[in-house]
Amino acid sequence: MTDEDEAAFDEFVAARSTSLLRTATLVCGATAHDAEDLVQGALEKVYRHWSRIRHDNPDAYARRVVVNAAINKARRRRVLQEITFARPPETPAGAPDLDLRDSLIEELRRLPPKMRAVLVLRYWEDQSEHATAQLLGCSIGTVKSQAARGLAKIRENVKEGALR
């Protein structure tokens, strides 16, 4: 890797690592340590392919690596156990409704990994349907159906919780 590529990679890591960590935390639904491991693995892959992806969209590539790694990890861990969910590392400015956010994160944690990935990318990361489909390697129709089903499950669970 050239010195110019090396410097560009360092800038990319400095600018995007927090965002990647937030995505990993939300998508993997596990501890901050697991999310850090996912980001570290993603950055290793980005580094290996940096000269090829540098001029395209390295952020999308890195995000896709994180999401795919989280989904693969969830597939391997089919024996589900209680998953502790860390708070996202970034919080918005102002006074957020922490109870609402905690409730939504809890509901996200209950969804299947791919459905959770769709919702996180579409609504938390504010990606378009097209960008989410590209990141997950699926069709736009799959993104739409997974988002609709995921939101319906969350609404149903929240409604049931309010009735109890």
JSON list of N, CA, C and O in Angstrom, two decimals, residues 94-133:
[
{"chain": "A", "resi": 94, "resn": "GLY", "atom": "N", "xyz": [-29.33, 17.27, 22.53]},
{"chain": "A", "resi": 94, "resn": "GLY", "atom": "CA", "xyz": [-30.63, 17.58, 23.10]},
{"chain": "A", "resi": 94, "resn": "GLY", "atom": "C", "xyz": [-30.96, 16.61, 24.22]},
{"chain": "A", "resi": 94, "resn": "GLY", "atom": "O", "xyz": [-30.11, 15.90, 24.73]},
{"chain": "A", "resi": 95, "resn": "ALA", "atom": "N", "xyz": [-32.22, 16.60, 24.60]},
{"chain": "A", "resi": 95, "resn": "ALA", "atom": "CA", "xyz": [-32.67, 15.72, 25.68]},
{"chain": "A", "resi": 95, "resn": "ALA", "atom": "C", "xyz": [-33.50, 14.59, 25.11]},
{"chain": "A", "resi": 95, "resn": "ALA", "atom": "O", "xyz": [-34.72, 14.71, 24.97]},
{"chain": "A", "resi": 96, "resn": "PRO", "atom": "N", "xyz": [-32.88, 13.47, 24.75]},
{"chain": "A", "resi": 96, "resn": "PRO", "atom": "CA", "xyz": [-33.64, 12.37, 24.16]},
{"chain": "A", "resi": 96, "resn": "PRO", "atom": "C", "xyz": [-34.49, 11.67, 25.21]},
{"chain": "A", "resi": 96, "resn": "PRO", "atom": "O", "xyz": [-34.19, 11.70, 26.40]},
{"chain": "A", "resi": 97, "resn": "ASP", "atom": "N", "xyz": [-35.54, 11.03, 24.75]},
{"chain": "A", "resi": 97, "resn": "ASP", "atom": "CA", "xyz": [-36.40, 10.24, 25.62]},
{"chain": "A", "resi": 97, "resn": "ASP", "atom": "C", "xyz": [-35.73, 8.87, 25.78]},
{"chain": "A", "resi": 97, "resn": "ASP", "atom": "O", "xyz": [-35.89, 7.98, 24.94]},
{"chain": "A", "resi": 98, "resn": "LEU", "atom": "N", "xyz": [-34.98, 8.72, 26.86]},
{"chain": "A", "resi": 98, "resn": "LEU", "atom": "CA", "xyz": [-34.18, 7.51, 27.05]},
{"chain": "A", "resi": 98, "resn": "LEU", "atom": "C", "xyz": [-35.05, 6.27, 27.26]},
{"chain": "A", "resi": 98, "resn": "LEU", "atom": "O", "xyz": [-34.68, 5.18, 26.82]},
{"chain": "A", "resi": 99, "resn": "ASP", "atom": "N", "xyz": [-36.19, 6.42, 27.92]},
{"chain": "A", "resi": 99, "resn": "ASP", "atom": "CA", "xyz": [-37.07, 5.27, 28.12]},
{"chain": "A", "resi": 99, "resn": "ASP", "atom": "C", "xyz": [-37.60, 4.76, 26.79]},
{"chain": "A", "resi": 99, "resn": "ASP", "atom": "O", "xyz": [-37.64, 3.55, 26.55]},
{"chain": "A", "resi": 100, "resn": "LEU", "atom": "N", "xyz": [-37.99, 5.66, 25.92]},
{"chain": "A", "resi": 100, "resn": "LEU", "atom": "CA", "xyz": [-38.48, 5.27, 24.60]},
{"chain": "A", "resi": 100, "resn": "LEU", "atom": "C", "xyz": [-37.37, 4.59, 23.81]},
{"chain": "A", "resi": 100, "resn": "LEU", "atom": "O", "xyz": [-37.57, 3.54, 23.20]},
{"chain": "A", "resi": 101, "resn": "ARG", "atom": "N", "xyz": [-36.18, 5.18, 23.83]},
{"chain": "A", "resi": 101, "resn": "ARG", "atom": "CA", "xyz": [-35.06, 4.60, 23.10]},
{"chain": "A", "resi": 101, "resn": "ARG", "atom": "C", "xyz": [-34.73, 3.22, 23.63]},
{"chain": "A", "resi": 101, "resn": "ARG", "atom": "O", "xyz": [-34.52, 2.27, 22.86]},
{"chain": "A", "resi": 102, "resn": "ASP", "atom": "N", "xyz": [-34.70, 3.06, 24.95]},
{"chain": "A", "resi": 102, "resn": "ASP", "atom": "CA", "xyz": [-34.41, 1.76, 25.54]},
{"chain": "A", "resi": 102, "resn": "ASP", "atom": "C", "xyz": [-35.47, 0.73, 25.15]},
{"chain": "A", "resi": 102, "resn": "ASP", "atom": "O", "xyz": [-35.15, -0.42, 24.86]},
{"chain": "A", "resi": 103, "resn": "SER", "atom": "N", "xyz": [-36.73, 1.16, 25.12]},
{"chain": "A", "resi": 103, "resn": "SER", "atom": "CA", "xyz": [-37.81, 0.24, 24.72]},
{"chain": "A", "resi": 103, "resn": "SER", "atom": "C", "xyz": [-37.65, -0.18, 23.26]},
{"chain": "A", "resi": 103, "resn": "SER", "atom": "O", "xyz": [-37.82, -1.35, 22.93]},
{"chain": "A", "resi": 104, "resn": "LEU", "atom": "N", "xyz": [-37.31, 0.78, 22.41]},
{"chain": "A", "resi": 104, "resn": "LEU", "atom": "CA", "xyz": [-37.13, 0.45, 20.99]},
{"chain": "A", "resi": 104, "resn": "LEU", "atom": "C", "xyz": [-35.93, -0.47, 20.78]},
{"chain": "A", "resi": 104, "resn": "LEU", "atom": "O", "xyz": [-35.98, -1.40, 19.97]},
{"chain": "A", "resi": 105, "resn": "ILE", "atom": "N", "xyz": [-34.86, -0.22, 21.50]},
{"chain": "A", "resi": 105, "resn": "ILE", "atom": "CA", "xyz": [-33.69, -1.08, 21.37]},
{"chain": "A", "resi": 105, "resn": "ILE", "atom": "C", "xyz": [-34.01, -2.49, 21.86]},
{"chain": "A", "resi": 105, "resn": "ILE", "atom": "O", "xyz": [-33.60, -3.48, 21.26]},
{"chain": "A", "resi": 106, "resn": "GLU", "atom": "N", "xyz": [-34.77, -2.58, 22.94]},
{"chain": "A", "resi": 106, "resn": "GLU", "atom": "CA", "xyz": [-35.19, -3.89, 23.45]},
{"chain": "A", "resi": 106, "resn": "GLU", "atom": "C", "xyz": [-36.02, -4.63, 22.40]},
{"chain": "A", "resi": 106, "resn": "GLU", "atom": "O", "xyz": [-35.85, -5.84, 22.19]},
{"chain": "A", "resi": 107, "resn": "GLU", "atom": "N", "xyz": [-36.93, -3.92, 21.74]},
{"chain": "A", "resi": 107, "resn": "GLU", "atom": "CA", "xyz": [-37.75, -4.54, 20.70]},
{"chain": "A", "resi": 107, "resn": "GLU", "atom": "C", "xyz": [-36.88, -4.95, 19.50]},
{"chain": "A", "resi": 107, "resn": "GLU", "atom": "O", "xyz": [-37.11, -6.00, 18.90]},
{"chain": "A", "resi": 108, "resn": "LEU", "atom": "N", "xyz": [-35.92, -4.13, 19.12]},
{"chain": "A", "resi": 108, "resn": "LEU", "atom": "CA", "xyz": [-35.01, -4.48, 18.03]},
{"chain": "A", "resi": 108, "resn": "LEU", "atom": "C", "xyz": [-34.26, -5.77, 18.36]},
{"chain": "A", "resi": 108, "resn": "LEU", "atom": "O", "xyz": [-34.06, -6.62, 17.50]},
{"chain": "A", "resi": 109, "resn": "ARG", "atom": "N", "xyz": [-33.84, -5.91, 19.61]},
{"chain": "A", "resi": 109, "resn": "ARG", "atom": "CA", "xyz": [-33.08, -7.07, 20.04]},
{"chain": "A", "resi": 109, "resn": "ARG", "atom": "C", "xyz": [-33.87, -8.36, 19.86]},
{"chain": "A", "resi": 109, "resn": "ARG", "atom": "O", "xyz": [-33.29, -9.42, 19.64]},
{"chain": "A", "resi": 110, "resn": "ARG", "atom": "N", "xyz": [-35.17, -8.28, 19.92]},
{"chain": "A", "resi": 110, "resn": "ARG", "atom": "CA", "xyz": [-36.02, -9.47, 19.81]},
{"chain": "A", "resi": 110, "resn": "ARG", "atom": "C", "xyz": [-36.23, -9.93, 18.36]},
{"chain": "A", "resi": 110, "resn": "ARG", "atom": "O", "xyz": [-36.72, -11.03, 18.14]},
{"chain": "A", "resi": 111, "resn": "LEU", "atom": "N", "xyz": [-35.88, -9.09, 17.40]},
{"chain": "A", "resi": 111, "resn": "LEU", "atom": "CA", "xyz": [-36.09, -9.44, 15.99]},
{"chain": "A", "resi": 111, "resn": "LEU", "atom": "C", "xyz": [-34.99, -10.35, 15.48]},
{"chain": "A", "resi": 111, "resn": "LEU", "atom": "O", "xyz": [-33.87, -10.34, 15.99]},
{"chain": "A", "resi": 112, "resn": "PRO", "atom": "N", "xyz": [-35.27, -11.11, 14.42]},
{"chain": "A", "resi": 112, "resn": "PRO", "atom": "CA", "xyz": [-34.23, -11.91, 13.77]},
{"chain": "A", "resi": 112, "resn": "PRO", "atom": "C", "xyz": [-33.12, -10.99, 13.22]},
{"chain": "A", "resi": 112, "resn": "PRO", "atom": "O", "xyz": [-33.37, -9.83, 12.90]},
{"chain": "A", "resi": 113, "resn": "PRO", "atom": "N", "xyz": [-31.90, -11.49, 13.10]},
{"chain": "A", "resi": 113, "resn": "PRO", "atom": "CA", "xyz": [-30.76, -10.65, 12.72]},
{"chain": "A", "resi": 113, "resn": "PRO", "atom": "C", "xyz": [-30.93, -9.88, 11.42]},
{"chain": "A", "resi": 113, "resn": "PRO", "atom": "O", "xyz": [-30.61, -8.69, 11.36]},
{"chain": "A", "resi": 114, "resn": "LYS", "atom": "N", "xyz": [-31.42, -10.52, 10.37]},
{"chain": "A", "resi": 114, "resn": "LYS", "atom": "CA", "xyz": [-31.52, -9.82, 9.09]},
{"chain": "A", "resi": 114, "resn": "LYS", "atom": "C", "xyz": [-32.61, -8.73, 9.15]},
{"chain": "A", "resi": 114, "resn": "LYS", "atom": "O", "xyz": [-32.43, -7.64, 8.62]},
{"chain": "A", "resi": 115, "resn": "MET", "atom": "N", "xyz": [-33.72, -9.02, 9.82]},
{"chain": "A", "resi": 115, "resn": "MET", "atom": "CA", "xyz": [-34.79, -8.04, 9.98]},
{"chain": "A", "resi": 115, "resn": "MET", "atom": "C", "xyz": [-34.28, -6.86, 10.80]},
{"chain": "A", "resi": 115, "resn": "MET", "atom": "O", "xyz": [-34.55, -5.70, 10.49]},
{"chain": "A", "resi": 116, "resn": "ARG", "atom": "N", "xyz": [-33.52, -7.16, 11.85]},
{"chain": "A", "resi": 116, "resn": "ARG", "atom": "CA", "xyz": [-32.95, -6.10, 12.69]},
{"chain": "A", "resi": 116, "resn": "ARG", "atom": "C", "xyz": [-31.99, -5.25, 11.86]},
{"chain": "A", "resi": 116, "resn": "ARG", "atom": "O", "xyz": [-31.99, -4.02, 11.95]},
{"chain": "A", "resi": 117, "resn": "ALA", "atom": "N", "xyz": [-31.17, -5.91, 11.01]},
{"chain": "A", "resi": 117, "resn": "ALA", "atom": "CA", "xyz": [-30.23, -5.17, 10.17]},
{"chain": "A", "resi": 117, "resn": "ALA", "atom": "C", "xyz": [-30.96, -4.23, 9.23]},
{"chain": "A", "resi": 117, "resn": "ALA", "atom": "O", "xyz": [-30.55, -3.08, 9.04]},
{"chain": "A", "resi": 118, "resn": "VAL", "atom": "N", "xyz": [-32.06, -4.69, 8.64]},
{"chain": "A", "resi": 118, "resn": "VAL", "atom": "CA", "xyz": [-32.84, -3.84, 7.74]},
{"chain": "A", "resi": 118, "resn": "VAL", "atom": "C", "xyz": [-33.35, -2.62, 8.49]},
{"chain": "A", "resi": 118, "resn": "VAL", "atom": "O", "xyz": [-33.22, -1.48, 8.02]},
{"chain": "A", "resi": 119, "resn": "LEU", "atom": "N", "xyz": [-33.94, -2.82, 9.66]},
{"chain": "A", "resi": 119, "resn": "LEU", "atom": "CA", "xyz": [-34.49, -1.69, 10.41]},
{"chain": "A", "resi": 119, "resn": "LEU", "atom": "C", "xyz": [-33.41, -0.72, 10.87]},
{"chain": "A", "resi": 119, "resn": "LEU", "atom": "O", "xyz": [-33.60, 0.50, 10.81]},
{"chain": "A", "resi": 120, "resn": "VAL", "atom": "N", "xyz": [-32.28, -1.24, 11.32]},
{"chain": "A", "resi": 120, "resn": "VAL", "atom": "CA", "xyz": [-31.20, -0.37, 11.77]},
{"chain": "A", "resi": 120, "resn": "VAL", "atom": "C", "xyz": [-30.67, 0.47, 10.60]},
{"chain": "A", "resi": 120, "resn": "VAL", "atom": "O", "xyz": [-30.51, 1.69, 10.72]},
{"chain": "A", "resi": 121, "resn": "LEU", "atom": "N", "xyz": [-30.44, -0.18, 9.47]},
{"chain": "A", "resi": 121, "resn": "LEU", "atom": "CA", "xyz": [-29.90, 0.56, 8.33]},
{"chain": "A", "resi": 121, "resn": "LEU", "atom": "C", "xyz": [-30.92, 1.56, 7.77]},
{"chain": "A", "resi": 121, "resn": "LEU", "atom": "O", "xyz": [-30.57, 2.69, 7.44]},
{"chain": "A", "resi": 122, "resn": "ARG", "atom": "N", "xyz": [-32.18, 1.16, 7.68]},
{"chain": "A", "resi": 122, "resn": "ARG", "atom": "CA", "xyz": [-33.20, 2.05, 7.10]},
{"chain": "A", "resi": 122, "resn": "ARG", "atom": "C", "xyz": [-33.55, 3.22, 8.00]},
{"chain": "A", "resi": 122, "resn": "ARG", "atom": "O", "xyz": [-33.62, 4.35, 7.56]},
{"chain": "A", "resi": 123, "resn": "TYR", "atom": "N", "xyz": [-33.77, 2.95, 9.28]},
{"chain": "A", "resi": 123, "resn": "TYR", "atom": "CA", "xyz": [-34.35, 3.98, 10.14]},
{"chain": "A", "resi": 123, "resn": "TYR", "atom": "C", "xyz": [-33.37, 4.58, 11.14]},
{"chain": "A", "resi": 123, "resn": "TYR", "atom": "O", "xyz": [-33.54, 5.72, 11.54]},
{"chain": "A", "resi": 124, "resn": "TRP", "atom": "N", "xyz": [-32.37, 3.85, 11.57]},
{"chain": "A", "resi": 124, "resn": "TRP", "atom": "CA", "xyz": [-31.41, 4.42, 12.51]},
{"chain": "A", "resi": 124, "resn": "TRP", "atom": "C", "xyz": [-30.26, 5.06, 11.73]},
{"chain": "A", "resi": 124, "resn": "TRP", "atom": "O", "xyz": [-29.83, 6.16, 12.05]},
{"chain": "A", "resi": 125, "resn": "GLU", "atom": "N", "xyz": [-29.78, 4.37, 10.70]},
{"chain": "A", "resi": 125, "resn": "GLU", "atom": "CA", "xyz": [-28.69, 4.90, 9.87]},
{"chain": "A", "resi": 125, "resn": "GLU", "atom": "C", "xyz": [-29.21, 5.77, 8.73]},
{"chain": "A", "resi": 125, "resn": "GLU", "atom": "O", "xyz": [-28.42, 6.35, 7.99]},
{"chain": "A", "resi": 126, "resn": "ASP", "atom": "N", "xyz": [-30.52, 5.81, 8.55]},
{"chain": "A", "resi": 126, "resn": "ASP", "atom": "CA", "xyz": [-31.18, 6.65, 7.55]},
{"chain": "A", "resi": 126, "resn": "ASP", "atom": "C", "xyz": [-30.71, 6.34, 6.12]},
{"chain": "A", "resi": 126, "resn": "ASP", "atom": "O", "xyz": [-30.50, 7.24, 5.31]},
{"chain": "A", "resi": 127, "resn": "GLN", "atom": "N", "xyz": [-30.55, 5.05, 5.82]},
{"chain": "A", "resi": 127, "resn": "GLN", "atom": "CA", "xyz": [-30.19, 4.62, 4.47]},
{"chain": "A", "resi": 127, "resn": "GLN", "atom": "C", "xyz": [-31.45, 4.48, 3.63]},
{"chain": "A", "resi": 127, "resn": "GLN", "atom": "O", "xyz": [-32.51, 4.15, 4.15]},
{"chain": "A", "resi": 128, "resn": "SER", "atom": "N", "xyz": [-31.33, 4.68, 2.34]},
{"chain": "A", "resi": 128, "resn": "SER", "atom": "CA", "xyz": [-32.47, 4.48, 1.44]},
{"chain": "A", "resi": 128, "resn": "SER", "atom": "C", "xyz": [-32.73, 2.98, 1.27]},
{"chain": "A", "resi": 128, "resn": "SER", "atom": "O", "xyz": [-31.90, 2.15, 1.64]},
{"chain": "A", "resi": 129, "resn": "GLU", "atom": "N", "xyz": [-33.89, 2.65, 0.71]},
{"chain": "A", "resi": 129, "resn": "GLU", "atom": "CA", "xyz": [-34.18, 1.24, 0.45]},
{"chain": "A", "resi": 129, "resn": "GLU", "atom": "C", "xyz": [-33.15, 0.65, -0.49]},
{"chain": "A", "resi": 129, "resn": "GLU", "atom": "O", "xyz": [-32.69, -0.48, -0.30]},
{"chain": "A", "resi": 130, "resn": "HIS", "atom": "N", "xyz": [-32.79, 1.41, -1.50]},
{"chain": "A", "resi": 130, "resn": "HIS", "atom": "CA", "xyz": [-31.80, 0.96, -2.48]},
{"chain": "A", "resi": 130, "resn": "HIS", "atom": "C", "xyz": [-30.45, 0.71, -1.81]},
{"chain": "A", "resi": 130, "resn": "HIS", "atom": "O", "xyz": [-29.81, -0.35, -2.03]},
{"chain": "A", "resi": 131, "resn": "ALA", "atom": "N", "xyz": [-29.99, 1.65, -0.99]},
{"chain": "A", "resi": 131, "resn": "ALA", "atom": "CA", "xyz": [-28.70, 1.51, -0.32]},
{"chain": "A", "resi": 131, "resn": "ALA", "atom": "C", "xyz": [-28.72, 0.34, 0.66]},
{"chain": "A", "resi": 131, "resn": "ALA", "atom": "O", "xyz": [-27.75, -0.42, 0.75]},
{"chain": "A", "resi": 132, "resn": "THR", "atom": "N", "xyz": [-29.82, 0.17, 1.37]},
{"chain": "A", "resi": 132, "resn": "THR", "atom": "CA", "xyz": [-29.94, -0.95, 2.31]},
{"chain": "A", "resi": 132, "resn": "THR", "atom": "C", "xyz": [-29.90, -2.28, 1.57]},
{"chain": "A", "resi": 132, "resn": "THR", "atom": "O", "xyz": [-29.22, -3.22, 1.99]},
{"chain": "A", "resi": 133, "resn": "ALA", "atom": "N", "xyz": [-30.61, -2.35, 0.44]},
{"chain": "A", "resi": 133, "resn": "ALA", "atom": "CA", "xyz": [-30.59, -3.57, -0.37]},
{"chain": "A", "resi": 133, "resn": "ALA", "atom": "C", "xyz": [-29.18, -3.89, -0.86]},
{"chain": "A", "resi": 133, "resn": "ALA", "atom": "O", "xyz": [-28.75, -5.05, -0.81]}
]
